[in-house]
């Protein structure tokens, strides 16, 4: 079982500069390798493999000082990242989708450098310093202890601050809990989530307030003249607010996930990335990102606790009746808040959806158990 631990880094001025240089070098490597692949591909030649690019990088280290001053394994991790993006692209193209071609990474789209094997180029020293090859010993604040065995290390820059993320192996996951209630969850816009027991969770007030402030701050940025000092200041303010909102949201996600995991042996949620998912136009990407983070947190908390978590295909979960199974004749619109079925069942629309999600989760569980039994 893997778990990530994230801590703030406090580099001094020269270390911060060196970290920025490291990030820029990795970004350059990524973009160069992407250009290499793209040119070869468009030239109608064969495709370039990760192995070739890795070998070429090794050669270029002899002549390029910035590449020579880069940890080799971490550079390989960056090349592998590109390789993964390419494989995903070809897989999706083959499946008949029209994926976007891998993009060159601008500064705000490339923020992470990975050290794929702990101890190679990056290592924790006496619990308050992180050694990074070519950079030195950076102050780190371990606000909670690292658990398990550190496997990989990532250095990430976000909103001008640096973080270290340890991915740790915590050993075998606990046995699944056998007893306890089960729950289905419908994620929505009006309520953050609604459970099959009829419980509805709204985002806290301060959280909604921060979102409003954020909108105001962003408008304020766009009204100021480009390149002006006032615009720069307004942007700084928006960035800080953005960070604060993101923290509050994560905090809220952690708390809600904790409650659900503590109280249930099985949690069924909708799979967020199902193809053709009929999300309404109201569901902006910000909401999607929020849901994805929540489901992610919920999943790892569940894994740690031995709670089963099952992602189900959410299609028809709003339309179908959770009491008799009939599909509603009239498709519900967003303003239809109630589920009214000809069988006589009446319920809140989201509670009905959550109940459907739970029963799908239950049947999925039965199926996976049968598969496990036939394999065993
Ligand atoms: Zn019905």
Coordinates of C-alpha atoms and ligand atoms in Angstrom, one line a residue:
X1 CA 0.0 0.0 0.0
X2 CA 1.4 3.4 -1.1
X3 CA 0.9 6.7 0.7
X4 CA 2.2 10.2 -0.1
X5 CA 3.6 12.5 2.6
X6 CA 4.0 16.2 1.6
X7 CA 6.1 18.7 3.4
X8 CA 7.1 22.3 2.9
X9 CA 10.7 23.1 2.0
X10 CA 12.5 26.3 3.1
X11 CA 15.4 26.8 0.7
X12 CA 17.7 29.8 1.2
X13 CA 18.1 32.3 -1.6
X14 CA 20.8 30.4 -3.5
X15 CA 19.1 27.1 -3.0
X16 CA 15.8 28.5 -4.3
X17 CA 17.7 29.8 -7.4
X18 CA 19.3 26.3 -7.9
X19 CA 15.9 24.7 -7.5
X20 CA 14.4 27.0 -10.2
X21 CA 17.3 26.2 -12.5
X22 CA 16.8 22.5 -11.9
X23 CA 13.1 22.8 -12.8
X24 CA 13.9 24.9 -15.9
X25 CA 16.5 22.2 -17.0
X26 CA 14.0 19.4 -16.6
X27 CA 11.4 21.4 -18.5
X28 CA 13.9 22.1 -21.3
X29 CA 14.7 18.4 -21.4
X30 CA 11.0 17.5 -21.6
X31 CA 10.3 20.0 -24.4
X32 CA 13.4 19.1 -26.4
X33 CA 12.5 15.4 -26.2
X34 CA 9.0 16.2 -27.2
X35 CA 10.2 18.2 -30.3
X36 CA 12.4 15.3 -31.2
X37 CA 9.5 12.8 -31.1
X38 CA 7.2 15.2 -32.9
X39 CA 9.6 15.9 -35.7
X40 CA 10.3 12.3 -36.2
X41 CA 6.6 11.4 -36.1
X42 CA 5.6 14.1 -38.6
X43 CA 8.5 13.3 -40.9
X44 CA 6.7 10.0 -41.3
X45 CA 9.6 8.1 -39.8
X46 CA 9.4 5.6 -37.0
X47 CA 8.7 6.7 -33.5
X48 CA 11.4 7.5 -31.0
X49 CA 11.6 5.3 -28.0
X50 CA 12.3 6.1 -24.4
X51 CA 15.5 4.1 -24.5
X52 CA 16.9 6.1 -27.4
X53 CA 16.1 9.4 -25.7
X54 CA 17.7 8.2 -22.5
X55 CA 20.8 7.2 -24.3
X56 CA 20.9 10.5 -26.2
X57 CA 20.6 12.4 -23.0
X58 CA 23.5 10.5 -21.6
X59 CA 25.6 11.6 -24.6
X60 CA 24.5 15.3 -24.3
X61 CA 25.6 15.4 -20.7
X62 CA 29.2 15.3 -22.0
X63 CA 28.8 18.6 -23.8
X64 CA 25.9 20.4 -22.0
X65 CA 26.8 21.7 -18.5
X66 CA 23.2 22.1 -17.4
X67 CA 22.4 18.5 -18.3
X68 CA 25.6 17.3 -16.6
X69 CA 24.5 19.1 -13.4
X70 CA 21.3 17.1 -13.4
X71 CA 20.7 13.9 -11.5
X72 CA 20.6 11.2 -14.1
X73 CA 17.7 9.1 -12.6
X74 CA 15.5 12.2 -12.2
X75 CA 16.2 13.2 -15.8
X76 CA 15.2 9.6 -16.8
X77 CA 12.0 10.1 -14.8
X78 CA 11.2 13.3 -16.8
X79 CA 11.8 11.4 -20.1
X80 CA 9.6 8.6 -18.9
X81 CA 6.9 11.1 -18.1
X82 CA 6.9 12.2 -21.7
X83 CA 6.9 8.5 -22.8
X84 CA 3.8 7.9 -20.7
X85 CA 2.1 10.9 -22.3
X86 CA 2.9 9.6 -25.7
X87 CA 1.7 6.1 -25.0
X88 CA -1.6 7.5 -23.7
X89 CA -1.9 9.6 -26.8
X90 CA -1.4 6.6 -29.2
X91 CA -3.7 4.4 -27.1
X92 CA -6.5 6.9 -27.3
X93 CA -5.9 7.6 -30.9
X94 CA -6.1 3.9 -31.6
X95 CA -9.4 3.6 -29.6
X96 CA -10.9 6.1 -32.1
X97 CA -10.8 9.2 -29.8
X98 CA -9.2 12.4 -30.9
X99 CA -6.8 13.1 -28.1
X100 CA -4.9 16.4 -28.0
X101 CA -1.3 16.0 -29.0
X102 CA 1.2 16.3 -26.2
X103 CA 1.9 19.9 -25.5
X104 CA 5.1 21.8 -24.9
X105 CA 5.2 22.7 -21.2
X106 CA 5.2 26.3 -20.2
X107 CA 6.5 27.4 -16.9
X108 CA 3.2 27.0 -15.1
X109 CA 2.6 23.5 -16.6
X110 CA 5.8 22.0 -15.4
X111 CA 6.3 22.1 -11.7
X112 CA 7.5 18.8 -10.5
X113 CA 10.8 16.9 -10.6
X114 CA 10.8 13.3 -9.6
X115 CA 13.6 11.2 -8.1
X116 CA 12.4 7.7 -8.8
X117 CA 14.6 5.8 -6.3
X118 CA 15.0 7.2 -2.8
X119 CA 18.6 7.9 -1.9
X120 CA 19.7 8.5 -5.6
X121 CA 20.1 12.2 -5.7
X122 CA 17.7 13.0 -2.9
X123 CA 17.7 11.9 0.7
X124 CA 16.3 13.0 4.1
X125 CA 19.0 13.9 6.6
X126 CA 18.4 13.9 10.4
X127 CA 14.7 14.7 9.9
X128 CA 15.0 18.5 9.3
X129 CA 17.1 18.7 6.1
X130 CA 16.6 17.3 2.7
X131 CA 19.8 16.6 0.7
X132 CA 19.4 17.3 -3.1
X133 CA 22.3 16.5 -5.4
X134 CA 23.9 19.7 -6.9
X135 CA 21.8 21.9 -4.6
X136 CA 22.7 21.0 -1.0
X137 CA 20.9 20.5 2.3
X138 CA 17.5 22.2 2.3
X139 CA 15.5 22.9 5.4
X140 CA 12.4 20.9 5.6
X141 CA 9.6 20.9 8.2
X142 CA 8.2 17.5 9.0
X143 CA 5.0 18.5 10.6
X144 CA 4.1 14.9 11.0
X145 CA 6.4 11.8 10.8
X146 CA 7.0 10.0 7.5
X147 CA 5.6 6.5 7.8
X148 CA 6.7 3.3 6.1
X149 CA 9.6 3.1 3.6
X150 CA 10.3 6.0 1.3
X151 CA 10.3 4.8 -2.3
X152 CA 10.3 7.9 -4.5
X153 CA 10.7 11.6 -3.9
X154 CA 9.2 14.5 -5.8
X155 CA 10.0 18.2 -5.5
X156 CA 7.2 20.5 -6.5
X157 CA 6.8 24.2 -6.8
X158 CA 3.4 25.6 -6.2
X159 CA 2.4 29.3 -5.8
X160 CA 6.1 30.2 -5.4
X161 CA 6.7 27.7 -2.6
X162 CA 8.6 24.5 -2.7
X163 CA 7.4 21.1 -1.4
X164 CA 8.8 17.6 -1.1
X165 CA 6.5 14.6 -1.5
X166 CA 7.6 11.2 -0.3
X167 CA 5.8 8.2 -1.8
X168 CA 6.0 5.5 0.9
X169 CA 5.3 1.8 1.1
X170 CA 3.2 1.0 4.1
X171 CA 3.2 -2.8 3.6
X172 CA 0.1 -4.9 3.1
X173 CA -3.3 -3.2 3.1
X174 CA -5.5 -4.3 6.0
X175 CA -8.1 -7.1 5.5
X176 CA -11.5 -5.7 4.3
X177 CA -13.9 -4.9 7.1
X178 CA -16.8 -7.5 7.1
X179 CA -19.5 -5.8 9.1
X180 CA -21.0 -2.4 9.1
X181 CA -23.3 -0.2 7.0
X182 CA -22.9 0.5 3.3
X183 CA -23.5 3.8 1.6
X184 CA -23.8 5.2 -1.9
X185 CA -22.7 8.8 -2.7
X186 CA -24.0 11.2 -5.3
X187 CA -21.6 14.1 -5.9
X188 CA -23.3 17.3 -7.0
X189 CA -23.3 21.0 -7.3
X190 CA -26.1 22.1 -5.0
X191 CA -25.0 19.9 -2.2
X192 CA -21.4 18.7 -2.2
X193 CA -22.6 15.2 -1.7
X194 CA -25.8 13.4 -0.9
X195 CA -25.8 9.9 0.7
X196 CA -28.2 7.0 0.1
X197 CA -29.3 7.5 3.7
X198 CA -30.6 10.9 2.8
X199 CA -27.8 12.9 4.4
X200 CA -26.8 16.0 2.5
X201 CA -23.4 17.7 3.0
X202 CA -23.1 21.3 1.9
X203 CA -19.7 23.0 1.6
X204 CA -19.0 25.1 4.7
X205 CA -19.9 28.8 4.6
X206 CA -16.3 30.1 4.8
X207 CA -15.5 27.9 1.8
X208 CA -18.2 29.4 -0.3
X209 CA -17.2 32.9 0.9
X210 CA -13.6 32.3 -0.2
X211 CA -14.8 31.2 -3.7
X212 CA -16.7 34.5 -4.0
X213 CA -13.7 36.5 -2.9
X214 CA -11.6 34.6 -5.5
X215 CA -14.0 35.5 -8.3
X216 CA -13.8 39.2 -7.2
X217 CA -10.0 39.0 -7.1
X218 CA -9.7 37.5 -10.5
X219 CA -12.0 40.1 -12.0
X220 CA -9.8 42.8 -10.4
X221 CA -6.7 41.3 -12.1
X222 CA -8.3 41.3 -15.5
X223 CA -9.4 45.0 -15.2
X224 CA -5.9 46.2 -14.6
X225 CA -3.6 47.1 -17.4
X226 CA -1.3 44.4 -18.6
X227 CA 2.3 44.7 -17.4
X228 CA 1.4 47.3 -14.8
X229 CA 2.5 47.2 -11.2
X230 CA -1.1 47.3 -10.0
X231 CA -1.9 44.2 -12.1
X232 CA 1.1 42.4 -10.6
X233 CA -0.1 43.2 -7.1
X234 CA -3.7 42.2 -7.8
X235 CA -2.4 38.9 -9.2
X236 CA -0.3 38.2 -6.1
X237 CA -3.4 38.8 -4.0
X238 CA -5.4 36.4 -6.2
X239 CA -2.7 33.7 -6.0
X240 CA -2.6 33.9 -2.2
X241 CA -6.4 33.7 -2.1
X242 CA -6.4 30.8 -4.5
X243 CA -3.9 28.9 -2.3
X244 CA -6.0 29.6 0.8
X245 CA -9.2 28.4 -0.9
X246 CA -7.4 25.2 -2.1
X247 CA -6.3 24.5 1.4
X248 CA -9.8 25.0 2.8
X249 CA -11.2 22.7 0.1
X250 CA -8.7 20.0 0.8
X251 CA -9.3 20.3 4.5
X252 CA -13.0 19.9 4.0
X253 CA -12.5 16.9 1.7
X254 CA -10.3 15.2 4.4
X255 CA -12.9 15.7 7.1
X256 CA -15.9 14.5 5.0
X257 CA -13.9 11.5 3.7
X258 CA -12.8 10.6 7.3
X259 CA -16.4 10.5 8.5
X260 CA -17.6 8.3 5.6
X261 CA -14.7 5.9 6.0
X262 CA -15.1 5.6 9.8
X263 CA -18.8 4.8 9.5
X264 CA -19.0 2.4 6.6
X265 CA -17.6 -1.0 5.4
X266 CA -18.5 -0.3 1.8
X267 CA -18.7 3.0 -0.1
X268 CA -20.0 3.3 -3.7
X269 CA -19.2 6.4 -5.6
X270 CA -19.7 7.4 -9.2
X271 CA -16.7 6.9 -11.5
X272 CA -15.8 10.4 -12.6
X273 CA -13.9 9.6 -15.8
X274 CA -16.4 7.4 -17.5
X275 CA -16.5 8.2 -21.2
X276 CA -19.5 9.9 -22.4
X277 CA -20.4 11.0 -18.9
X278 CA -23.3 13.4 -19.3
X279 CA -22.1 16.2 -17.1
X280 CA -24.2 19.3 -17.5
X281 CA -22.7 22.5 -18.7
X282 CA -22.9 23.8 -15.1
X283 CA -20.3 21.3 -14.0
X284 CA -17.2 23.4 -14.7
X285 CA -13.7 21.9 -14.6
X286 CA -13.2 23.4 -11.1
X287 CA -15.9 21.2 -9.8
X288 CA -14.5 18.2 -11.6
X289 CA -11.1 18.8 -10.1
X290 CA -12.7 19.2 -6.6
X291 CA -14.6 15.9 -7.0
X292 CA -11.5 14.1 -8.2
X293 CA -9.5 15.2 -5.2
X294 CA -12.3 14.2 -2.9
X295 CA -12.6 10.7 -4.4
X296 CA -8.8 10.4 -4.3
X297 CA -8.7 11.2 -0.6
X298 CA -11.6 9.0 0.1
X299 CA -10.0 6.1 -1.7
X300 CA -6.7 6.1 0.2
X301 CA -8.4 6.6 3.5
X302 CA -10.7 3.7 2.7
X303 CA -7.7 1.5 1.7
X304 CA -6.0 2.2 5.0
X305 CA -9.0 1.4 7.0
X306 CA -10.1 -1.7 5.1
X307 CA -13.3 -0.1 3.8
X308 CA -14.3 -1.3 0.3
X309 CA -14.7 1.5 -2.2
X310 CA -16.3 0.9 -5.5
X311 CA -16.6 3.3 -8.4
X312 CA -19.6 2.7 -10.6
X313 CA -20.7 3.9 -14.0
X314 CA -23.0 6.8 -13.1
X315 CA -25.1 6.6 -16.3
X316 CA -28.9 6.5 -15.7
X317 CA -28.4 6.7 -11.9
X318 CA -30.4 10.0 -11.9
X319 CA -33.2 8.7 -14.2
X320 CA -33.8 5.2 -12.9
X321 CA -36.1 4.6 -9.9
X322 CA -34.2 3.2 -6.9
X323 CA -37.4 1.5 -5.7
X324 CA -38.8 -0.4 -8.7
X325 CA -35.9 0.0 -11.2
X326 CA -38.0 1.6 -13.9
X327 CA -36.5 4.3 -16.1
X328 CA -38.3 7.6 -15.8
X329 CA -40.3 8.4 -19.0
X330 CA -39.5 12.1 -18.8
X331 CA -35.8 12.9 -18.5
X332 CA -35.1 15.0 -15.4
X333 CA -33.7 18.4 -16.0
X334 CA -31.5 20.2 -13.5
X335 CA -34.5 22.0 -12.0
X336 CA -36.4 18.8 -11.2
X337 CA -35.4 18.3 -7.6
X338 CA -37.7 15.4 -6.9
X339 CA -37.9 11.9 -8.2
X340 CA -41.5 10.9 -8.7
X341 CA -42.1 7.4 -10.1
X342 CA -45.3 5.8 -11.4
X343 CA -44.7 3.0 -8.8
X344 CA -45.5 5.6 -6.1
X345 CA -42.0 6.2 -4.9
X346 CA -41.1 9.8 -4.2
X347 CA -37.7 11.0 -3.1
X348 CA -35.2 13.8 -3.4
X349 CA -33.6 13.4 -6.8
X350 CA -30.0 13.1 -5.4
X351 CA -31.0 10.6 -2.7
X352 CA -32.6 8.5 -5.4
X353 CA -29.3 8.7 -7.4
X354 CA -27.2 7.8 -4.4
X355 CA -29.4 4.7 -3.7
X356 CA -28.9 3.6 -7.3
X357 CA -25.2 4.1 -7.0
X358 CA -25.2 2.0 -3.8
X359 CA -27.1 -0.9 -5.5
X360 CA -24.7 -0.8 -8.5
X361 CA -21.8 -0.9 -6.1
X362 CA -23.3 -3.9 -4.3
X363 CA -23.8 -5.9 -7.5
X364 CA -20.3 -4.9 -8.6
X365 CA -19.0 -6.3 -5.3
X366 CA -20.8 -9.5 -5.8
X367 CA -19.3 -9.8 -9.3
X368 CA -15.7 -9.1 -8.2
X369 CA -16.1 -11.6 -5.4
X370 CA -17.3 -14.2 -7.9
X371 CA -14.3 -13.4 -10.1
X372 CA -12.0 -13.7 -7.2
X373 CA -13.5 -17.1 -6.2
X374 CA -13.2 -18.5 -9.8
X375 CA -9.5 -17.4 -9.9
X376 CA -8.7 -18.8 -6.5
Ligands
LIG1 ZN1 -40.5 3.3 -9.3

